Coordinates of C-alpha atoms and ligand atoms in Angstrom, one line a residue:
X1237 CA 184.5 114.7 147.0
X1238 CA 186.7 116.6 144.6
X1239 CA 185.9 120.1 143.5
X1240 CA 183.8 120.7 140.4
X1241 CA 186.1 122.8 138.2
X1242 CA 184.6 124.7 135.2
X1243 CA 186.4 125.3 131.9
X1244 CA 188.8 128.2 132.1
X1245 CA 186.8 130.7 130.0
X1246 CA 183.4 129.7 131.4
X1247 CA 181.3 132.8 131.9
X1248 CA 179.9 133.5 135.4
X1249 CA 177.4 136.3 135.2
X1250 CA 174.4 137.9 136.8
X1251 CA 171.3 139.0 135.0
X1252 CA 168.6 141.7 135.2
X1253 CA 166.2 143.5 132.9
X1254 CA 165.3 147.2 132.4
X1255 CA 161.8 147.4 133.6
X1256 CA 162.5 145.3 136.6
X1257 CA 165.3 147.4 138.0
X1258 CA 165.6 150.8 136.4
X1259 CA 162.8 152.9 137.7
X1260 CA 163.2 156.6 136.5
X1261 CA 160.3 156.0 134.1
X1262 CA 160.0 159.7 133.4
X1263 CA 163.7 160.5 133.2
X1264 CA 165.8 161.0 130.1
X1265 CA 162.9 161.3 127.7
X1266 CA 161.7 157.8 128.3
X1267 CA 158.2 157.1 126.9
X1268 CA 155.6 154.8 128.4
X1269 CA 155.9 151.0 127.9
X1270 CA 153.2 148.4 127.9
X1271 CA 154.3 147.5 131.5
X1272 CA 153.6 151.1 132.7
X1273 CA 150.1 150.8 131.3
X1274 CA 149.6 147.2 132.5
X1275 CA 150.6 148.1 136.1
X1276 CA 148.0 150.8 136.1
X1277 CA 145.3 148.4 135.1
X1278 CA 143.5 147.4 138.3
X1279 CA 143.9 143.7 139.3
X1280 CA 146.8 143.0 136.9
X1281 CA 149.8 143.3 139.2
X1282 CA 149.9 142.1 142.9
X1283 CA 149.2 144.9 145.3
X1284 CA 149.1 147.4 142.4
X1285 CA 152.9 147.4 142.3
X1286 CA 154.7 149.1 139.4
X1287 CA 158.3 149.8 138.2
X1288 CA 158.2 153.6 138.6
X1289 CA 161.1 153.4 141.1
X1290 CA 162.0 149.7 141.3
X1291 CA 165.7 149.5 142.3
X1292 CA 166.4 153.0 140.9
X1293 CA 169.2 151.4 139.0
X1294 CA 169.0 154.3 136.4
X1295 CA 170.5 156.5 139.0
X1296 CA 172.4 154.0 141.0
X1297 CA 174.2 152.0 138.3
X1298 CA 177.7 153.0 139.4
X1299 CA 177.0 151.5 142.8
X1300 CA 175.5 148.4 141.2
X1301 CA 178.5 147.9 139.0
X1302 CA 180.8 148.2 142.1
X1303 CA 178.6 145.5 143.6
X1304 CA 179.1 143.2 140.7
X1305 CA 182.8 143.9 140.7
X1306 CA 183.0 142.9 144.3
X1307 CA 181.2 139.6 143.3
X1308 CA 183.9 138.9 140.8
X1309 CA 181.5 138.1 138.0
X1310 CA 182.9 138.5 134.5
X1311 CA 179.6 139.3 132.7
X1312 CA 176.4 141.3 133.2
X1313 CA 173.3 140.6 131.2
X1314 CA 170.9 143.5 131.2
X1315 CA 168.3 144.8 128.8
X1316 CA 167.7 148.1 126.9
X1317 CA 164.4 149.9 127.6
X1318 CA 163.1 150.4 124.0
X1319 CA 161.0 153.4 125.1
X1320 CA 164.2 155.2 126.3
X1321 CA 165.5 154.9 122.7
X1322 CA 162.3 155.4 120.8
X1323 CA 159.8 157.0 123.3
X1324 CA 156.7 156.1 121.2
X1325 CA 158.5 153.6 118.9
X1326 CA 157.6 155.7 115.9
X1327 CA 160.2 158.5 115.9
X1328 CA 162.5 158.7 112.9
X1329 CA 165.5 159.6 115.1
X1330 CA 166.5 157.8 118.4
X1331 CA 166.4 159.7 121.6
X1332 CA 170.0 160.7 122.3
X1333 CA 169.6 160.8 126.2
X1334 CA 168.4 157.2 126.2
X1335 CA 171.5 156.0 124.2
X1336 CA 173.7 158.1 126.4
X1337 CA 172.5 156.3 129.5
X1338 CA 173.3 152.8 128.0
X1339 CA 176.6 154.1 126.7
X1340 CA 177.6 155.3 130.2
X1341 CA 176.5 151.9 131.6
X1342 CA 178.4 150.0 129.0
X1343 CA 181.6 152.1 129.4
X1344 CA 181.4 151.8 133.2
X1345 CA 181.0 148.0 133.0
X1346 CA 184.0 147.6 130.6
X1347 CA 186.1 149.8 132.9
X1348 CA 185.2 147.5 135.7
X1349 CA 186.3 144.5 133.8
X1350 CA 182.7 143.2 133.3
X1351 CA 181.5 142.1 129.9
X1352 CA 178.2 143.5 128.8
X1353 CA 175.6 141.0 127.4
X1354 CA 172.8 143.2 126.0
X1355 CA 169.3 141.9 125.6
X1356 CA 167.3 144.1 123.2
X1357 CA 163.8 143.1 124.1
X1358 CA 162.9 142.1 127.7
X1359 CA 159.2 142.9 127.4
X1360 CA 159.0 146.8 127.7
X1361 CA 157.4 147.5 124.3
X1362 CA 156.7 151.3 123.7
X1363 CA 153.0 151.9 124.4
X1364 CA 152.9 153.9 121.1
X1365 CA 153.5 150.6 119.2
X1366 CA 151.0 148.8 121.2
X1367 CA 148.4 151.4 120.3
X1368 CA 149.0 150.3 116.7
X1369 CA 148.6 146.6 117.6
X1370 CA 151.9 145.8 119.2
X1371 CA 153.6 142.5 118.3
X1372 CA 150.3 141.3 116.6
X1373 CA 151.1 144.0 113.9
X1374 CA 153.7 143.0 111.4
X1375 CA 155.0 146.6 111.3
X1376 CA 156.4 146.1 114.8
X1377 CA 159.0 143.8 113.2
X1378 CA 160.4 146.8 111.3
X1379 CA 160.3 149.0 114.3
X1380 CA 162.3 146.3 116.3
X1381 CA 165.0 146.3 113.5
X1382 CA 165.3 150.1 113.7
X1383 CA 165.6 149.8 117.4
X1384 CA 168.4 147.1 117.0
X1385 CA 170.1 149.3 114.5
X1386 CA 170.0 152.4 116.7
X1387 CA 171.3 150.6 119.7
X1388 CA 174.1 148.7 118.0
X1389 CA 175.2 151.8 116.0
X1390 CA 175.8 153.6 119.2
X1391 CA 177.2 150.6 121.3
X1392 CA 178.5 148.6 118.4
X1393 CA 182.3 148.6 118.9
X1394 CA 182.0 148.0 122.6
X1395 CA 179.2 145.4 123.0
X1396 CA 180.2 142.0 121.7
X1397 CA 177.3 139.9 123.0
X1398 CA 173.7 140.5 122.0
X1399 CA 170.5 138.7 122.8
X1400 CA 167.7 139.8 120.5
X1401 CA 164.7 138.6 122.6
X1402 CA 164.0 137.3 126.0
X1403 CA 161.5 134.4 126.2
X1404 CA 159.2 134.8 123.1
X1405 CA 156.9 132.2 124.8
X1406 CA 156.2 134.6 127.6
X1407 CA 155.8 137.5 125.2
X1408 CA 153.2 135.6 123.2
X1409 CA 151.5 133.3 125.7
X1410 CA 151.5 135.3 128.9
X1411 CA 151.0 138.5 127.0
X1412 CA 148.4 137.5 124.4
X1413 CA 147.0 134.0 125.2
X1414 CA 146.3 134.0 129.0
X1415 CA 146.6 137.7 129.7
X1416 CA 148.9 137.4 132.7
X1417 CA 151.5 139.8 131.3
X1418 CA 151.2 143.1 129.3
X1419 CA 149.4 143.8 127.1
X1420 CA 146.9 141.4 128.8
X1421 CA 145.2 139.8 125.8
X1422 CA 143.5 136.4 125.7
X1423 CA 143.5 135.5 122.0
X1424 CA 145.0 132.3 120.7
X1425 CA 145.4 133.2 117.0
X1426 CA 146.8 136.5 117.9
X1427 CA 149.3 134.9 120.3
X1428 CA 150.6 132.6 117.4
X1429 CA 150.9 135.6 115.1
X1430 CA 152.9 137.3 117.9
X1431 CA 155.4 134.4 118.1
X1432 CA 155.9 134.6 114.4
X1433 CA 156.6 138.4 114.5
X1434 CA 158.9 138.1 117.4
X1435 CA 160.9 135.3 115.8
X1436 CA 161.0 137.1 112.5
X1437 CA 162.2 140.3 114.1
X1438 CA 165.0 138.3 115.7
X1439 CA 166.0 136.9 112.3
X1440 CA 166.0 140.3 110.7
X1441 CA 167.9 142.0 113.5
X1442 CA 170.8 139.5 113.6
X1443 CA 172.5 140.8 110.4
X1444 CA 171.9 144.4 111.6
X1445 CA 173.7 143.7 114.8
X1446 CA 176.5 141.9 113.1
X1447 CA 177.1 144.8 110.7
X1448 CA 177.4 147.3 113.5
X1449 CA 179.7 145.1 115.6
X1450 CA 181.7 142.8 113.3
X1451 CA 182.6 139.6 115.2
X1452 CA 180.0 140.1 117.8
X1453 CA 178.2 137.1 119.2
X1454 CA 174.4 137.1 118.8
X1455 CA 171.7 134.8 120.1
X1456 CA 168.2 134.5 121.4
X1457 CA 167.0 133.4 124.8
X1458 CA 164.2 130.9 125.2
X1459 CA 162.5 129.7 128.3
X1460 CA 162.6 126.0 127.9
X1461 CA 160.7 123.5 130.1
X1462 CA 161.6 119.8 130.1
X1463 CA 158.5 117.7 130.3
X1464 CA 158.1 114.2 131.9
X1465 CA 155.0 112.0 131.2
X1466 CA 153.1 111.2 134.5
X1467 CA 152.8 107.5 133.4
X1468 CA 154.0 105.2 130.6
X1469 CA 150.5 105.4 129.0
X1470 CA 150.1 106.4 125.4
X1471 CA 147.7 109.2 126.5
X1472 CA 150.3 110.7 128.7
X1473 CA 153.1 110.3 126.0
X1474 CA 150.7 112.3 123.7
X1475 CA 150.1 114.9 126.4
X1476 CA 153.9 115.1 126.7
X1477 CA 154.3 115.6 123.0
X1478 CA 151.7 118.3 122.9
X1479 CA 153.3 120.2 125.8
X1480 CA 156.8 120.0 124.3
X1481 CA 155.4 121.3 121.0
X1482 CA 153.6 124.1 122.7
X1483 CA 156.5 125.2 125.0
X1484 CA 159.7 124.2 123.3
X1485 CA 159.5 123.0 119.7
X1486 CA 157.2 125.8 118.5
X1487 CA 160.3 128.1 119.1
X1488 CA 163.2 125.8 118.5
X1489 CA 162.1 124.2 115.3
X1490 CA 161.7 127.4 113.3
X1491 CA 164.9 128.9 114.7
X1492 CA 166.7 125.8 113.6
X1493 CA 165.4 125.9 110.1
X1494 CA 162.7 123.3 110.4
X1495 CA 159.6 125.5 110.3
X1496 CA 156.7 125.1 112.7
X1497 CA 156.2 121.5 113.9
X1498 CA 153.5 119.8 111.8
X1499 CA 152.0 117.9 114.7
X1500 CA 151.3 121.1 116.5
X1501 CA 149.9 122.8 113.4
X1502 CA 147.4 119.9 113.3
X1503 CA 146.6 120.2 117.0
X1504 CA 146.2 124.0 116.8
X1505 CA 143.8 123.6 113.8
X1506 CA 141.8 121.0 115.6
X1507 CA 141.5 123.3 118.6
X1508 CA 140.4 126.2 116.4
X1509 CA 143.6 128.2 117.2
X1510 CA 144.8 128.2 113.6
X1511 CA 142.7 128.2 110.4
X1512 CA 142.9 125.5 107.7
X1513 CA 145.3 126.3 104.8
X1514 CA 148.5 128.2 104.9
X1515 CA 149.5 129.8 108.2
X1516 CA 148.1 133.4 107.8
X1517 CA 151.1 135.2 109.3
X1518 CA 153.8 133.5 107.3
X1519 CA 155.0 135.5 104.2
X1520 CA 157.4 134.1 101.7
X1521 CA 161.0 134.2 103.0
X1522 CA 160.0 134.6 106.6
X1523 CA 161.0 131.0 107.6
X1524 CA 164.5 131.4 106.1
X1525 CA 164.9 134.8 107.8
X1526 CA 164.1 133.6 111.3
X1527 CA 166.4 130.6 110.8
X1528 CA 169.5 132.8 110.4
X1529 CA 172.5 131.1 112.1
X1530 CA 173.4 132.5 115.5
X1531 CA 176.4 132.2 117.8
X1532 CA 174.7 130.7 120.8
X1533 CA 171.3 129.8 122.2
X1534 CA 170.3 131.4 125.5
X1535 CA 168.3 129.2 127.9
X1536 CA 166.3 130.4 130.9
X1537 CA 165.7 127.5 133.2
X1538 CA 163.6 127.4 136.4
X1539 CA 161.7 124.1 136.6
X1540 CA 160.1 121.2 134.8
X1541 CA 156.5 120.0 134.1
X1542 CA 154.8 116.6 134.6
X1543 CA 152.3 115.9 131.8
X1544 CA 149.1 114.1 132.4
X1545 CA 146.3 113.6 129.9
X1546 CA 142.8 114.1 131.4
X1547 CA 139.4 113.0 130.3
X1548 CA 138.6 114.1 126.8
X1549 CA 135.8 116.8 126.9
X1550 CA 132.9 115.8 124.7
X1551 CA 133.4 118.7 122.5
X1552 CA 137.1 118.3 121.9
X1553 CA 138.5 115.4 120.1
X1554 CA 142.0 115.8 121.5
X1555 CA 143.6 114.8 124.8
X1556 CA 143.6 117.7 127.2
X1557 CA 147.1 118.3 128.5
X1558 CA 147.6 119.2 132.1
X1559 CA 151.1 120.4 133.1
X1560 CA 151.8 120.3 136.7
X1561 CA 154.8 120.5 139.0
X1562 CA 156.2 117.2 140.3
X1563 CA 156.6 116.1 143.9
X1564 CA 159.9 117.8 144.9
X1565 CA 160.1 120.9 147.1
X1566 CA 159.2 124.3 145.6
X1567 CA 160.5 127.8 145.8
X1568 CA 158.3 130.6 147.2
X1569 CA 156.9 131.3 143.8
X1570 CA 155.7 127.7 143.6
X1571 CA 158.1 126.3 141.1
X1572 CA 159.4 122.8 141.7
X1573 CA 163.1 122.4 142.3
X1574 CA 164.4 119.9 139.8
X1575 CA 168.1 120.4 138.7
X1576 CA 168.1 117.0 136.9
X1577 CA 165.6 118.7 134.5
X1578 CA 168.4 121.2 133.6
X1579 CA 170.8 118.4 132.9
X1580 CA 168.2 116.5 130.8
X1581 CA 167.3 119.6 128.9
X1582 CA 170.9 120.4 128.0
X1583 CA 171.5 116.9 126.9
X1584 CA 168.4 116.8 124.8
X1585 CA 169.3 120.1 123.1
X1586 CA 172.7 118.7 122.0
X1587 CA 171.0 115.7 120.5
X1588 CA 167.9 117.3 118.9
X1589 CA 169.2 120.8 118.2
X1590 CA 173.0 120.5 117.8
X1591 CA 175.3 123.1 116.3
X1592 CA 175.5 126.1 118.6
X1593 CA 177.0 126.7 122.0
X1594 CA 174.5 127.0 124.9
X1595 CA 174.4 129.6 127.6
X1596 CA 172.2 129.6 130.7
X1597 CA 171.0 133.2 130.5
X1598 CA 168.8 132.9 133.7
X1599 CA 168.5 130.5 136.5
X1600 CA 167.6 131.2 140.1
X1601 CA 165.1 131.0 142.9
X1602 CA 162.5 133.1 144.8
X1603 CA 162.8 133.1 148.5
X1604 CA 161.7 135.9 150.9
X1605 CA 164.5 135.4 153.4
X1606 CA 164.8 138.7 155.3
X1607 CA 167.9 140.1 157.1
X1608 CA 168.5 138.5 160.4
X1609 CA 169.6 140.1 163.7
X1610 CA 173.3 139.4 163.1
X1611 CA 173.0 141.5 159.9
X1612 CA 173.4 138.6 157.5
X1613 CA 170.8 137.3 155.0
X1614 CA 171.0 133.5 155.4
X1615 CA 169.3 132.4 152.2
X1616 CA 170.5 128.8 152.5
X1617 CA 167.6 127.5 150.2
X1618 CA 168.6 129.9 147.3
X1619 CA 172.2 128.9 147.8
X1620 CA 171.4 125.3 147.6
X1621 CA 169.2 125.9 144.5
X1622 CA 172.1 127.7 142.7
X1623 CA 174.6 125.0 143.9
X1624 CA 172.5 122.1 142.6
X1625 CA 171.8 123.7 139.2
X1626 CA 175.5 124.7 138.7
X1627 CA 176.4 121.1 139.4
X1628 CA 173.9 120.0 136.8
X1629 CA 175.6 122.4 134.4
X1630 CA 179.0 120.9 135.2
X1631 CA 177.7 117.3 134.8
X1632 CA 176.4 118.4 131.4
X1633 CA 179.7 119.9 130.4
X1634 CA 181.5 116.7 131.4
X1635 CA 179.0 114.7 129.3
X1636 CA 180.0 116.9 126.3
X1637 CA 177.4 119.7 126.2
X1638 CA 178.9 122.9 124.7
X1639 CA 177.7 125.1 127.6
X1640 CA 179.8 128.2 127.8
X1641 CA 178.2 130.4 130.5
X1642 CA 175.8 130.8 133.4
X1643 CA 174.0 133.9 134.5
X1644 CA 172.3 133.9 137.9
X1645 CA 168.8 135.4 138.0
X1646 CA 169.0 137.9 139.5
X1647 CA 171.7 140.3 140.6
X1648 CA 169.3 141.9 143.0
X1649 CA 165.7 141.7 144.2
X1650 CA 163.4 143.4 141.7
X1651 CA 160.0 143.9 140.2
X1652 CA 158.8 140.4 139.4
X1653 CA 156.1 141.2 136.8
X1654 CA 152.6 140.2 137.8
X1655 CA 153.9 139.3 141.3
X1656 CA 155.1 142.8 141.9
X1657 CA 157.7 143.0 144.7
X1658 CA 156.3 140.0 146.5
X1659 CA 158.9 137.6 145.0
X1660 CA 162.6 138.1 145.7
X1661 CA 165.0 136.4 143.2
X1662 CA 168.1 138.5 144.0
X1663 CA 171.4 137.2 145.4
X1664 CA 171.6 140.8 146.7
X1665 CA 168.9 142.1 149.0
X1666 CA 167.2 145.4 148.2
X1667 CA 165.5 147.4 150.9
X1668 CA 163.0 149.2 148.7
X1669 CA 162.4 152.0 151.3
X1670 CA 166.0 153.0 151.5
X1671 CA 167.5 151.5 148.2
X1672 CA 170.1 149.9 150.4
X1673 CA 171.7 146.8 148.8
X1674 CA 173.1 144.0 150.9
X1675 CA 174.8 140.7 149.9
X1676 CA 172.9 137.6 150.8
X1677 CA 174.7 134.4 151.7
X1678 CA 174.1 133.1 148.2
X1679 CA 175.9 136.2 146.8
X1680 CA 179.0 135.5 149.0
X1681 CA 178.9 131.9 147.9
X1682 CA 178.5 132.8 144.2
X1683 CA 181.4 135.3 144.6
X1684 CA 183.6 132.4 145.6
X1685 CA 182.4 130.3 142.6
X1686 CA 182.8 133.1 140.1
X1687 CA 186.3 134.1 141.4
X1688 CA 187.6 130.5 141.6
X1689 CA 185.7 128.9 138.7
X1690 CA 184.9 125.9 140.8
X1691 CA 182.3 124.6 143.2
X1692 CA 183.8 123.2 146.3
X1693 CA 183.2 119.5 147.0
Ligands
LIG890 C1 161.8 135.0 133.6 C2 162.0 136.4 133.2 C3 162.7 137.3 134.2 C4 162.3 136.9 135.6 C5 162.4 135.5 135.9 C6 162.0 135.0 137.3 O1 160.7 134.4 132.9 O2 162.8 136.4 132.0 O3 162.5 138.6 133.9 O4 161.1 137.5 135.9 O5 161.6 134.7 135.0

């Protein structure tokens, strides 16, 4: 078999996020975030874990940059902890110590030859804003734009790649619909208002970022899940339509200037999730603002879903949609391994949502593989997961998909939200007791891929 060679300027990176790795929650004037609060709420996070220390990256970032340099990656995607910049979210002036930290990080990355890709919001909202309603309150949109302004004013000239938001679906649905993530609410109408405010804040932040850093490249990252009907029946086709609307189109359509999908507005009204009449959270001009042209679309891909319609409950005149994993092997977190889904998704996006380059901003696998007696960490399963998904990317590029980069999730094991430290996604092992980092076999393999720009065979 011949090697799979990637385009010359293809970006091979690694990704993390602030709350998952930084620790140092009381240092540098940082205020509490909704995740600090959520972790302290009994029963919300496995084993009562929290991000107080995490990977202590706040203090160990020089070592972590050296690690990335040794891996030969050309880019690092990380996020800014909003409560380091505005400790309550309400201050009129940003906290200089917080900006200093990210400036040091960015400067050290650039000196190491690694391009920073900055995510502004990866879920750690200042608790002070949550106390006023958080993302359900339209005022948080303005607070986000001020945050974007403060960050880009300081880092502007040096940061050339911004991602406004990470996974609005998770912010809205896990945070406000099923309560699995902070702030832990279970309220459908609120969750739909949250989607709107997050997407609007994206749209309003884009011009602010561009003004501070002329020529910079700005996008948003969505977690997209390709769905497959369980059977050729009309009922399963309709379950598939509903799932795709719920997971993918409710975000893609407004970002691409098409507004919220009508079929889903109808479904949500029928299910009592939206009132009749105009959407209550949409103000004049909002839909135009959120459809601002961007420079790329970030995609986080982990798995797919199989859609099955089940018996219609007497009280609901709509097919109930069940999304379940397919029959392939699963990673430790229970997500099915289906690299063809990534290929299908990329192809679908180029047909249904053409126009901007695509970047895989996260892809990876959770496996617990521990260090073995020979000192190595032989995570063959993770290596195979990354290998098969990168091959899917290569196949998509060959088929004409404008895919410009790939970020492995994650640089290192870290705090996996409601799962605490029980799930390890890193290509680098972290010993949480000593903070020692150790390259897993998957990191050694990724190093060869990133350095050579090709997958052997
Ligand atoms: C994504 C998140 C990321 C990480 C991975 C496993 O949904 O963006 O922070 O937790 O899942």
